[in-house]
Short mmCIF file of C-alpha atoms in Angstrom, two decimals:
data_model
loop_
_atom_site.label_atom_id
_atom_site.label_comp_id
_atom_site.label_asym_id
_atom_site.label_seq_id
_atom_site.Cartn_x
_atom_site.Cartn_y
_atom_site.Cartn_z
CA UNK A 94 9.53 30.55 11.41
CA UNK A 95 11.31 32.45 14.16
CA UNK A 96 14.63 32.21 12.42
CA UNK A 97 13.13 33.56 9.14
CA UNK A 98 11.53 36.36 11.09
CA UNK A 99 14.78 37.37 12.77
CA UNK A 100 16.48 37.49 9.35
CA UNK A 101 13.75 39.71 7.96
CA UNK A 102 13.94 42.30 10.80
CA UNK A 103 17.69 42.24 11.19
CA UNK A 104 18.11 45.59 9.29
CA UNK A 105 15.71 47.20 11.75
CA UNK A 106 17.59 45.82 14.68
CA UNK A 107 20.86 46.99 13.22
CA UNK A 108 19.37 50.51 12.97
CA UNK A 109 18.48 50.47 16.68
CA UNK A 110 22.00 49.29 17.47
CA UNK A 111 23.60 52.07 15.45
CA UNK A 112 21.29 54.64 17.16
CA UNK A 113 22.31 53.34 20.52
CA UNK A 114 26.03 53.47 19.82
CA UNK A 115 25.71 57.05 18.61
CA UNK A 116 23.50 58.43 21.34
CA UNK A 117 24.58 56.27 24.22
CA UNK A 118 20.98 55.49 25.16
CA UNK A 119 18.37 52.90 24.33
CA UNK A 120 15.21 53.52 22.46
CA UNK A 121 12.19 53.28 24.69
CA UNK A 122 9.45 51.07 23.41
CA UNK A 123 6.03 52.44 22.61
CA UNK A 124 3.61 52.58 25.45
CA UNK A 125 1.80 49.34 26.28
CA UNK A 126 -1.55 50.87 25.22
CA UNK A 127 -0.40 51.44 21.66
CA UNK A 128 0.52 47.75 21.03
CA UNK A 129 -1.76 45.63 18.92
CA UNK A 130 -3.86 43.23 21.01
CA UNK A 131 -5.99 40.14 20.55
CA UNK A 132 -3.65 38.46 18.12
CA UNK A 133 -4.88 34.97 17.27
CA UNK A 134 -1.29 33.79 17.35
CA UNK A 135 1.76 35.78 18.40
CA UNK A 136 5.24 34.25 18.42
CA UNK A 137 7.25 34.91 21.55
CA UNK A 138 10.09 36.32 19.64
CA UNK A 139 11.41 39.53 18.08
CA UNK A 140 9.32 38.87 14.96
CA UNK A 141 6.51 40.64 16.81
CA UNK A 142 8.51 43.87 16.47
CA UNK A 143 7.31 44.05 12.87
CA UNK A 144 3.91 45.22 14.15
CA UNK A 145 5.20 47.60 16.78
CA UNK A 146 4.99 51.37 16.31
CA UNK A 147 8.27 53.04 16.19
CA UNK A 148 9.55 55.10 19.15
CA UNK A 149 8.37 58.72 19.22
CA UNK A 150 11.86 60.05 18.34
CA UNK A 151 11.83 58.12 15.02
CA UNK A 152 9.76 58.76 11.89
CA UNK A 153 6.46 56.95 11.93
CA UNK A 154 5.82 54.10 9.53
CA UNK A 155 4.14 54.96 6.27
CA UNK A 156 0.83 53.27 5.50
CA UNK A 157 2.51 51.17 2.78
CA UNK A 158 5.30 50.05 5.15
CA UNK A 159 2.84 49.20 7.89
CA UNK A 160 0.73 47.15 5.45
CA UNK A 161 3.84 45.43 4.17
CA UNK A 162 4.98 44.59 7.66
CA UNK A 163 1.52 43.25 8.50
CA UNK A 164 1.61 41.06 5.41
CA UNK A 165 5.05 39.79 6.24
CA UNK A 166 3.94 39.04 9.81
CA UNK A 167 0.80 37.25 8.64
CA UNK A 168 2.89 35.16 6.22
CA UNK A 169 5.30 34.21 9.02
CA UNK A 170 2.50 33.29 11.35
CA UNK A 171 0.82 31.24 8.65
CA UNK A 172 4.08 29.42 7.81
CA UNK A 173 4.70 28.78 11.55
CA UNK A 174 1.20 27.37 11.93
CA UNK A 175 1.58 25.21 8.80
CA UNK A 176 4.89 23.85 9.99
CA UNK A 177 3.57 23.11 13.47
CA UNK A 178 0.53 21.27 12.09
CA UNK A 179 2.76 19.27 9.76
CA UNK A 180 4.99 18.29 12.67
CA UNK A 181 2.07 17.38 14.80
CA UNK A 182 0.67 15.12 12.05
CA UNK A 183 4.10 13.55 11.65
CA UNK A 184 4.42 12.86 15.45
CA UNK A 185 0.86 11.45 15.44
CA UNK A 186 1.66 9.17 12.50
CA UNK A 187 4.86 7.92 14.06
CA UNK A 188 3.13 7.19 17.38
CA UNK A 189 0.34 5.40 15.56
CA UNK A 190 2.81 3.29 13.59
CA UNK A 191 4.79 2.50 16.72
CA UNK A 192 1.62 1.51 18.61
CA UNK A 193 0.54 -0.72 15.73
CA UNK A 194 4.01 -2.26 15.55
CA UNK A 195 4.00 -3.00 19.28
CA UNK A 196 0.54 -4.62 18.93
CA UNK A 197 1.77 -6.77 16.06
CA UNK A 198 4.83 -7.80 18.02
CA UNK A 199 2.75 -8.77 21.03
CA UNK A 200 0.36 -10.87 18.95
CA UNK A 201 3.15 -12.49 16.98
CA UNK A 202 4.99 -13.30 20.21
CA UNK A 203 1.99 -15.30 21.41
CA UNK A 204 1.89 -17.27 18.12
CA UNK A 205 5.59 -17.98 18.23
CA UNK A 206 5.62 -19.12 21.83
CA UNK A 207 2.40 -21.12 21.87
CA UNK A 208 2.16 -22.50 18.35
CA UNK A 209 5.37 -22.37 16.39
CA UNK A 210 8.24 -23.14 18.77
CA UNK A 211 6.54 -26.18 20.36
CA UNK A 212 6.06 -27.57 16.83
CA UNK A 213 9.21 -26.20 15.26
CA UNK A 214 10.18 -28.94 12.79
CA UNK A 215 6.64 -29.33 11.49
CA UNK A 216 5.84 -25.58 11.14
CA UNK A 217 9.07 -23.84 10.29
CA UNK A 218 8.64 -24.25 6.50
CA UNK A 219 4.96 -23.56 6.29
CA UNK A 220 3.75 -20.54 4.35
CA UNK A 221 2.15 -18.96 7.42
CA UNK A 222 5.34 -19.16 9.45
CA UNK A 223 7.53 -17.91 6.62
CA UNK A 224 5.24 -14.86 6.15
CA UNK A 225 5.25 -14.16 9.84
CA UNK A 226 9.03 -14.63 9.88
CA UNK A 227 9.46 -12.06 7.09
CA UNK A 228 7.72 -9.39 9.24
CA UNK A 229 10.46 -9.69 11.84
CA UNK A 230 10.83 -11.84 14.93
CA UNK A 231 9.62 -10.55 18.30
CA UNK A 232 12.73 -9.70 20.41
CA UNK A 233 11.62 -12.10 23.16
CA UNK A 234 11.89 -15.11 20.85
CA UNK A 235 14.55 -13.89 18.41
CA UNK A 236 17.52 -15.66 20.09
CA UNK A 237 15.66 -18.98 20.34
CA UNK A 238 14.54 -18.89 16.71
CA UNK A 239 18.01 -17.92 15.52
CA UNK A 240 19.52 -20.87 17.44
CA UNK A 241 17.02 -23.35 15.97
CA UNK A 242 17.42 -21.96 12.44
CA UNK A 243 21.24 -21.90 12.55
CA UNK A 244 21.37 -25.36 14.11
CA UNK A 245 24.22 -27.10 15.84
CA UNK A 246 25.81 -29.37 13.25
CA UNK A 247 29.11 -29.09 15.12
CA UNK A 248 27.48 -30.65 18.20
CA UNK A 249 29.07 -28.09 20.53
CA UNK A 250 28.00 -28.36 24.17
CA UNK A 251 28.13 -25.92 27.04
CA UNK A 252 30.92 -28.04 28.53
CA UNK A 253 32.94 -27.80 25.39
CA UNK A 254 32.62 -23.99 25.45
CA UNK A 255 33.93 -23.92 29.03
CA UNK A 256 36.95 -26.01 27.97
CA UNK A 257 37.94 -23.67 25.16
CA UNK A 258 37.19 -20.63 27.32
CA UNK A 259 39.66 -22.01 29.97
CA UNK A 260 42.30 -22.49 27.30
CA UNK A 261 41.79 -18.92 26.13
CA UNK A 262 42.16 -17.59 29.61
CA UNK A 263 45.38 -19.58 30.13
CA UNK A 264 46.77 -18.10 26.94
CA UNK A 265 45.78 -14.58 27.94
CA UNK A 266 47.53 -15.02 31.21
CA UNK A 267 50.62 -16.45 29.59
CA UNK A 268 50.59 -13.77 26.96
CA UNK A 269 50.24 -10.88 29.41
CA UNK A 270 53.19 -12.18 31.38
CA UNK A 271 55.55 -12.24 28.44
CA UNK A 272 54.24 -9.59 26.02
CA UNK A 273 52.50 -6.30 25.77
CA UNK A 274 50.45 -4.69 23.07
CA UNK A 275 53.47 -2.60 22.03
CA UNK A 276 55.48 -5.75 21.63
CA UNK A 277 52.94 -7.05 19.14
CA UNK A 278 53.06 -3.90 17.09
CA UNK A 279 56.84 -3.76 17.07
CA UNK A 280 57.63 -7.44 16.61
CA UNK A 281 57.24 -7.31 12.84
CA UNK A 282 54.91 -10.28 12.70
CA UNK A 283 52.61 -10.81 9.73
CA UNK A 284 49.07 -9.40 9.61
CA UNK A 285 47.66 -12.94 9.70
CA UNK A 286 49.64 -13.72 12.84
CA UNK A 287 48.39 -10.52 14.49
CA UNK A 288 44.76 -11.25 13.59
CA UNK A 289 45.17 -14.79 15.03
CA UNK A 290 46.46 -13.38 18.32
CA UNK A 291 44.11 -13.43 21.22
CA UNK A 292 45.43 -10.09 22.38
CA UNK A 293 44.14 -8.39 19.22
CA UNK A 294 40.64 -9.23 20.25
CA UNK A 295 40.94 -6.70 23.07
CA UNK A 296 41.90 -4.01 20.61
CA UNK A 297 39.01 -4.77 18.31
CA UNK A 298 36.28 -5.04 21.00
CA UNK A 299 36.58 -1.30 21.63
CA UNK A 300 35.64 -0.69 17.98
CA UNK A 301 32.54 -2.82 18.22
CA UNK A 302 29.36 -0.70 18.45
CA UNK A 303 31.46 2.15 19.88
CA UNK A 304 28.33 4.12 20.72
CA UNK A 305 27.13 1.35 23.02
CA UNK A 306 28.89 1.58 26.37
CA UNK A 307 27.99 -2.04 27.17
CA UNK A 308 30.79 -3.41 24.98
CA UNK A 309 33.44 -0.90 25.97
CA UNK A 310 35.96 -1.60 28.72
CA UNK A 311 34.19 -1.55 32.00
CA UNK A 312 30.78 -2.15 30.36
CA UNK A 313 28.65 -5.17 31.31
CA UNK A 314 29.19 -7.07 28.03
CA UNK A 315 32.89 -6.30 27.45
CA UNK A 316 34.23 -9.44 29.18
CA UNK A 317 31.45 -11.57 27.76
CA UNK A 318 32.35 -10.58 24.19
CA UNK A 319 36.00 -11.11 24.93
CA UNK A 320 35.27 -14.60 26.24
CA UNK A 321 33.21 -15.75 23.27
CA UNK A 322 35.76 -14.47 20.74
CA UNK A 323 38.74 -15.90 22.72
CA UNK A 324 37.09 -19.32 23.05
CA UNK A 325 36.39 -19.39 19.28
CA UNK A 326 39.99 -18.56 18.49
CA UNK A 327 41.04 -21.59 20.47
CA UNK A 328 38.27 -23.73 19.05
CA UNK A 329 39.13 -22.83 15.40
CA UNK A 330 42.83 -21.92 15.24
CA UNK A 331 42.67 -22.60 11.44
CA UNK A 332 40.34 -19.57 11.16
CA UNK A 333 41.60 -17.54 14.11
CA UNK A 334 40.21 -14.07 14.78
CA UNK A 335 39.31 -11.78 11.86
CA UNK A 336 38.02 -8.25 12.06
CA UNK A 337 34.25 -8.22 11.77
CA UNK A 338 33.71 -11.28 13.94
CA UNK A 339 33.27 -9.07 17.02
CA UNK A 340 30.15 -7.55 15.51
CA UNK A 341 28.56 -10.92 14.84
CA UNK A 342 29.40 -12.21 18.31
CA UNK A 343 27.99 -8.96 19.91
CA UNK A 344 24.67 -9.29 18.20
CA UNK A 345 24.42 -12.91 19.29
CA UNK A 346 25.35 -12.00 22.87
CA UNK A 347 22.54 -9.39 22.95
CA UNK A 348 20.00 -12.13 22.09
CA UNK A 349 21.41 -15.28 23.72
CA UNK A 350 23.03 -16.54 26.83
CA UNK A 351 26.85 -16.79 26.77
CA UNK A 352 27.27 -20.47 25.91
CA UNK A 353 24.35 -20.48 23.48
CA UNK A 354 25.82 -17.38 21.81
CA UNK A 355 29.12 -19.22 21.29
CA UNK A 356 27.35 -22.31 19.87
CA UNK A 357 25.39 -20.19 17.36
CA UNK A 358 28.53 -18.18 16.61
CA UNK A 359 30.71 -21.21 15.84
CA UNK A 360 27.96 -22.86 13.68
CA UNK A 361 27.20 -19.69 11.86
CA UNK A 362 30.84 -19.12 10.92
CA UNK A 363 31.00 -22.71 9.79
CA UNK A 364 28.53 -22.05 6.92
CA UNK A 365 30.11 -22.17 3.48
CA UNK A 366 29.60 -18.43 2.74
CA UNK A 367 31.00 -17.21 6.10
CA UNK A 368 33.82 -19.74 6.10
CA UNK A 369 34.89 -18.57 2.61
CA UNK A 370 35.04 -14.93 3.72
CA UNK A 371 36.57 -15.38 7.16
CA UNK A 372 39.22 -17.69 5.84
CA UNK A 373 39.80 -15.11 3.08
CA UNK A 374 39.43 -17.72 0.36
CA UNK A 375 39.96 -15.34 -2.53
CA UNK A 376 38.83 -17.78 -5.28
CA UNK A 377 35.56 -18.53 -3.49
CA UNK A 378 34.99 -14.88 -2.68
CA UNK A 379 35.38 -13.94 -6.33
CA UNK A 380 32.86 -16.52 -7.36
CA UNK A 381 30.33 -15.12 -4.86
CA UNK A 382 30.96 -11.71 -6.28
CA UNK A 383 30.42 -12.98 -9.80
CA UNK A 384 27.11 -14.56 -8.84
CA UNK A 385 26.07 -11.33 -7.12
CA UNK A 386 26.81 -9.33 -10.26
CA UNK A 387 24.54 -11.60 -12.33
CA UNK A 388 21.58 -10.57 -10.21
CA UNK A 389 22.82 -6.97 -9.97
CA UNK A 390 22.67 -6.61 -13.74
CA UNK A 391 19.28 -8.40 -13.87
CA UNK A 392 17.61 -6.21 -11.20
CA UNK A 393 19.32 -2.79 -11.60
CA UNK A 394 20.80 -2.54 -15.13
CA UNK A 395 21.33 1.24 -15.10
CA UNK A 396 23.11 1.25 -11.83
CA UNK A 397 25.14 -1.81 -12.86
CA UNK A 398 26.39 0.03 -15.94
CA UNK A 399 27.14 3.08 -13.82
CA UNK A 400 29.25 1.05 -11.46
CA UNK A 401 30.99 -0.66 -14.39
CA UNK A 402 31.83 2.71 -15.93
CA UNK A 403 33.86 3.50 -12.80
CA UNK A 404 35.23 -0.09 -12.47
CA UNK A 405 33.51 -0.22 -9.09
CA UNK A 406 33.50 -3.91 -8.12
CA UNK A 407 31.34 -5.63 -5.48
CA UNK A 408 34.21 -6.29 -3.11
CA UNK A 409 34.53 -2.62 -2.38
CA UNK A 410 31.23 -2.58 -0.46
CA UNK A 411 30.17 -6.24 -0.11
CA UNK A 412 33.08 -7.46 1.97
CA UNK A 413 32.22 -5.20 4.87
CA UNK A 414 28.52 -6.07 4.67
CA UNK A 415 29.12 -9.80 4.57
CA UNK A 416 31.88 -9.82 7.23
CA UNK A 417 29.56 -8.21 9.80
CA UNK A 418 26.26 -9.49 8.42
CA UNK A 419 25.20 -5.85 8.05
CA UNK A 420 25.42 -5.23 11.79
CA UNK A 421 28.05 -2.52 11.31
CA UNK A 422 26.43 -0.86 8.29
CA UNK A 423 22.76 -0.74 9.39
CA UNK A 424 21.04 0.44 12.56
CA UNK A 425 21.07 -2.42 15.05
CA UNK A 426 17.32 -2.98 15.09
CA UNK A 427 17.22 -3.16 11.27
CA UNK A 428 20.34 -5.41 11.18
CA UNK A 429 18.49 -7.78 13.53
CA UNK A 430 15.58 -7.95 11.17
CA UNK A 431 17.97 -8.71 8.27
CA UNK A 432 19.40 -11.47 10.46
CA UNK A 433 15.84 -12.82 11.05
CA UNK A 434 15.35 -13.60 7.35
CA UNK A 435 18.98 -14.55 6.81
CA UNK A 436 18.46 -17.29 9.36
CA UNK A 437 15.37 -18.36 7.34
CA UNK A 438 16.78 -18.15 3.82
CA UNK A 439 20.54 -18.55 4.21
CA UNK A 440 23.29 -16.85 2.26
CA UNK A 441 21.00 -15.84 -0.61
CA UNK A 442 19.35 -13.26 1.60
CA UNK A 443 22.66 -11.58 2.36
CA UNK A 444 23.22 -10.79 -1.29
CA UNK A 445 19.56 -9.99 -1.84
CA UNK A 446 19.80 -7.41 1.02
CA UNK A 447 22.82 -5.90 -0.68
CA UNK A 448 20.80 -5.48 -3.89
CA UNK A 449 17.91 -4.03 -1.83
CA UNK A 450 20.20 -1.37 -0.43
CA UNK A 451 21.46 -0.50 -3.94
CA UNK A 452 17.86 -0.31 -5.20
CA UNK A 453 16.82 1.94 -2.27
CA UNK A 454 19.55 4.48 -3.06
CA UNK A 455 19.74 3.93 -6.83
CA UNK A 456 18.79 7.50 -7.79
CA UNK A 457 21.37 8.96 -5.40
CA UNK A 458 24.09 6.53 -6.49
CA UNK A 459 23.56 7.31 -10.16
CA UNK A 460 24.57 10.91 -9.44
CA UNK A 461 27.86 10.00 -7.72
CA UNK A 462 31.36 9.17 -8.84
CA UNK A 463 33.61 6.36 -7.62
CA UNK A 464 34.82 8.03 -4.43
CA UNK A 465 31.42 9.24 -3.30
CA UNK A 466 29.81 5.88 -4.04
CA UNK A 467 32.44 4.04 -2.02
CA UNK A 468 32.06 6.51 0.88
CA UNK A 469 28.28 6.37 0.79
CA UNK A 470 28.05 2.56 0.82
CA UNK A 471 30.66 2.30 3.59
CA UNK A 472 28.56 4.50 5.86
CA UNK A 473 24.86 4.27 5.01
CA UNK A 474 22.39 6.99 6.05
CA UNK A 475 21.25 6.64 9.60
CA UNK A 476 17.61 7.38 8.81
CA UNK A 477 17.18 4.17 6.79
CA UNK A 478 13.95 2.43 7.84
CA UNK A 479 12.99 -1.27 7.81
CA UNK A 480 9.78 -0.52 5.83
CA UNK A 481 11.66 1.18 2.99
CA UNK A 482 14.55 -1.30 2.89
CA UNK A 483 12.41 -4.43 3.06
CA UNK A 484 10.09 -3.06 0.41
CA UNK A 485 13.14 -2.74 -1.86
CA UNK A 486 14.43 -6.20 -0.90
CA UNK A 487 11.02 -7.68 -1.73
CA UNK A 488 11.21 -6.16 -5.20
CA UNK A 489 14.51 -7.90 -5.91
CA UNK A 490 14.07 -10.98 -8.05
CA UNK A 491 16.68 -13.64 -7.25
CA UNK A 492 16.51 -15.52 -10.51
CA UNK A 493 18.24 -15.13 -13.83
CA UNK A 494 17.06 -16.78 -17.05
CA UNK A 495 14.71 -18.88 -14.87
CA UNK A 496 17.67 -19.87 -12.67
CA UNK A 497 17.57 -19.14 -8.99
CA UNK A 498 20.54 -18.15 -6.72
CA UNK A 499 21.51 -21.70 -5.93
CA UNK A 500 21.72 -22.58 -9.61
CA UNK A 501 23.58 -19.49 -10.65
CA UNK A 502 26.00 -19.86 -7.76
CA UNK A 503 26.60 -23.49 -8.65
CA UNK A 504 27.32 -22.47 -12.21
CA UNK A 505 29.90 -20.14 -10.74
CA UNK A 506 31.22 -23.11 -8.70
CA UNK A 507 30.09 -21.52 -5.50
CA UNK A 508 29.43 -23.97 -2.61
CA UNK A 509 25.82 -24.77 -1.90
CA UNK A 510 23.82 -22.03 -0.07
CA UNK A 511 24.13 -21.64 3.69
#
């Protein structure tokens, strides 16, 4: 490579620099006619100096040195060619996979629009649809399928959303007239009261997908996200606003219209698993963690014992994953694919995904101590791919002693699956 070549010839360049500083003049290069020609490949860099004859005022290269330089040069050229060919193959493979993926999405979209959605109730549980679902939903139908899968047991209408949004706006107006953000921080109120405050939603939105300008103040989806979260706080004052909700609402907003996003959001958070976490029901959360550990030990016994040796419990990493439905921990496109199957399989898939992540990075995690494991699982590698993760998820068996997740969770007194 060019960098390697520069490192190899640095002593020679240093010699020229010393010569210049002592004589006050530069060394003239050899005449053009003396340079080697007709190279099959010649890097446009200082690595080519290896094959140059020395200036006339310097001792000529010995035959051994010239041969050695030629060998070094040939090795660098060969390595550069090899690396370039490898990169070209990689780019070609990526483009081929991307093209194939786009073709699959296009064909799947036609099936979803023309066959599945018009016959939703009759086809949603068929083997063909479940297999197609596992491969990921086409973005154009994702929001519609999520809405149908989540359902609307709460019977929320668009009009009801407008009512609660109006209440939220009235409270914002009243709040802004009597308080400021500094007043909240200095008032000495409890953490629960602060989280229930509509004003805190503003503070948390800026932390939601911070790399996406669309949710930041002045961005096109900032006010929309604020509205959905504010309306929910008025709709469910018993739950209020809890950190993590903004990520879930943001993902829904990206795939649904405003009122439909609110309907899906409210119904999703009303599922037993989400309700237990967002209401911070400690006893229920512990039972979920206990059920998770049963399948952790069954699928990944070595890693399970490694975590146990450091007293590393599931709450350290699972809480953040469950609170945001992986939308904070995984790349957004991959998180959406996790959501696809979560909407199909319910809460079981959230914990199965967690085990899939642990399986994917098992070898790395086995080499880490408590602190490094916690840091690693809090911020997963950015190069994680859907193919690798879903391959690991597929390898996870969600049954223990012939008992599936629902049975194990019931034995741990966990509410029925979402």
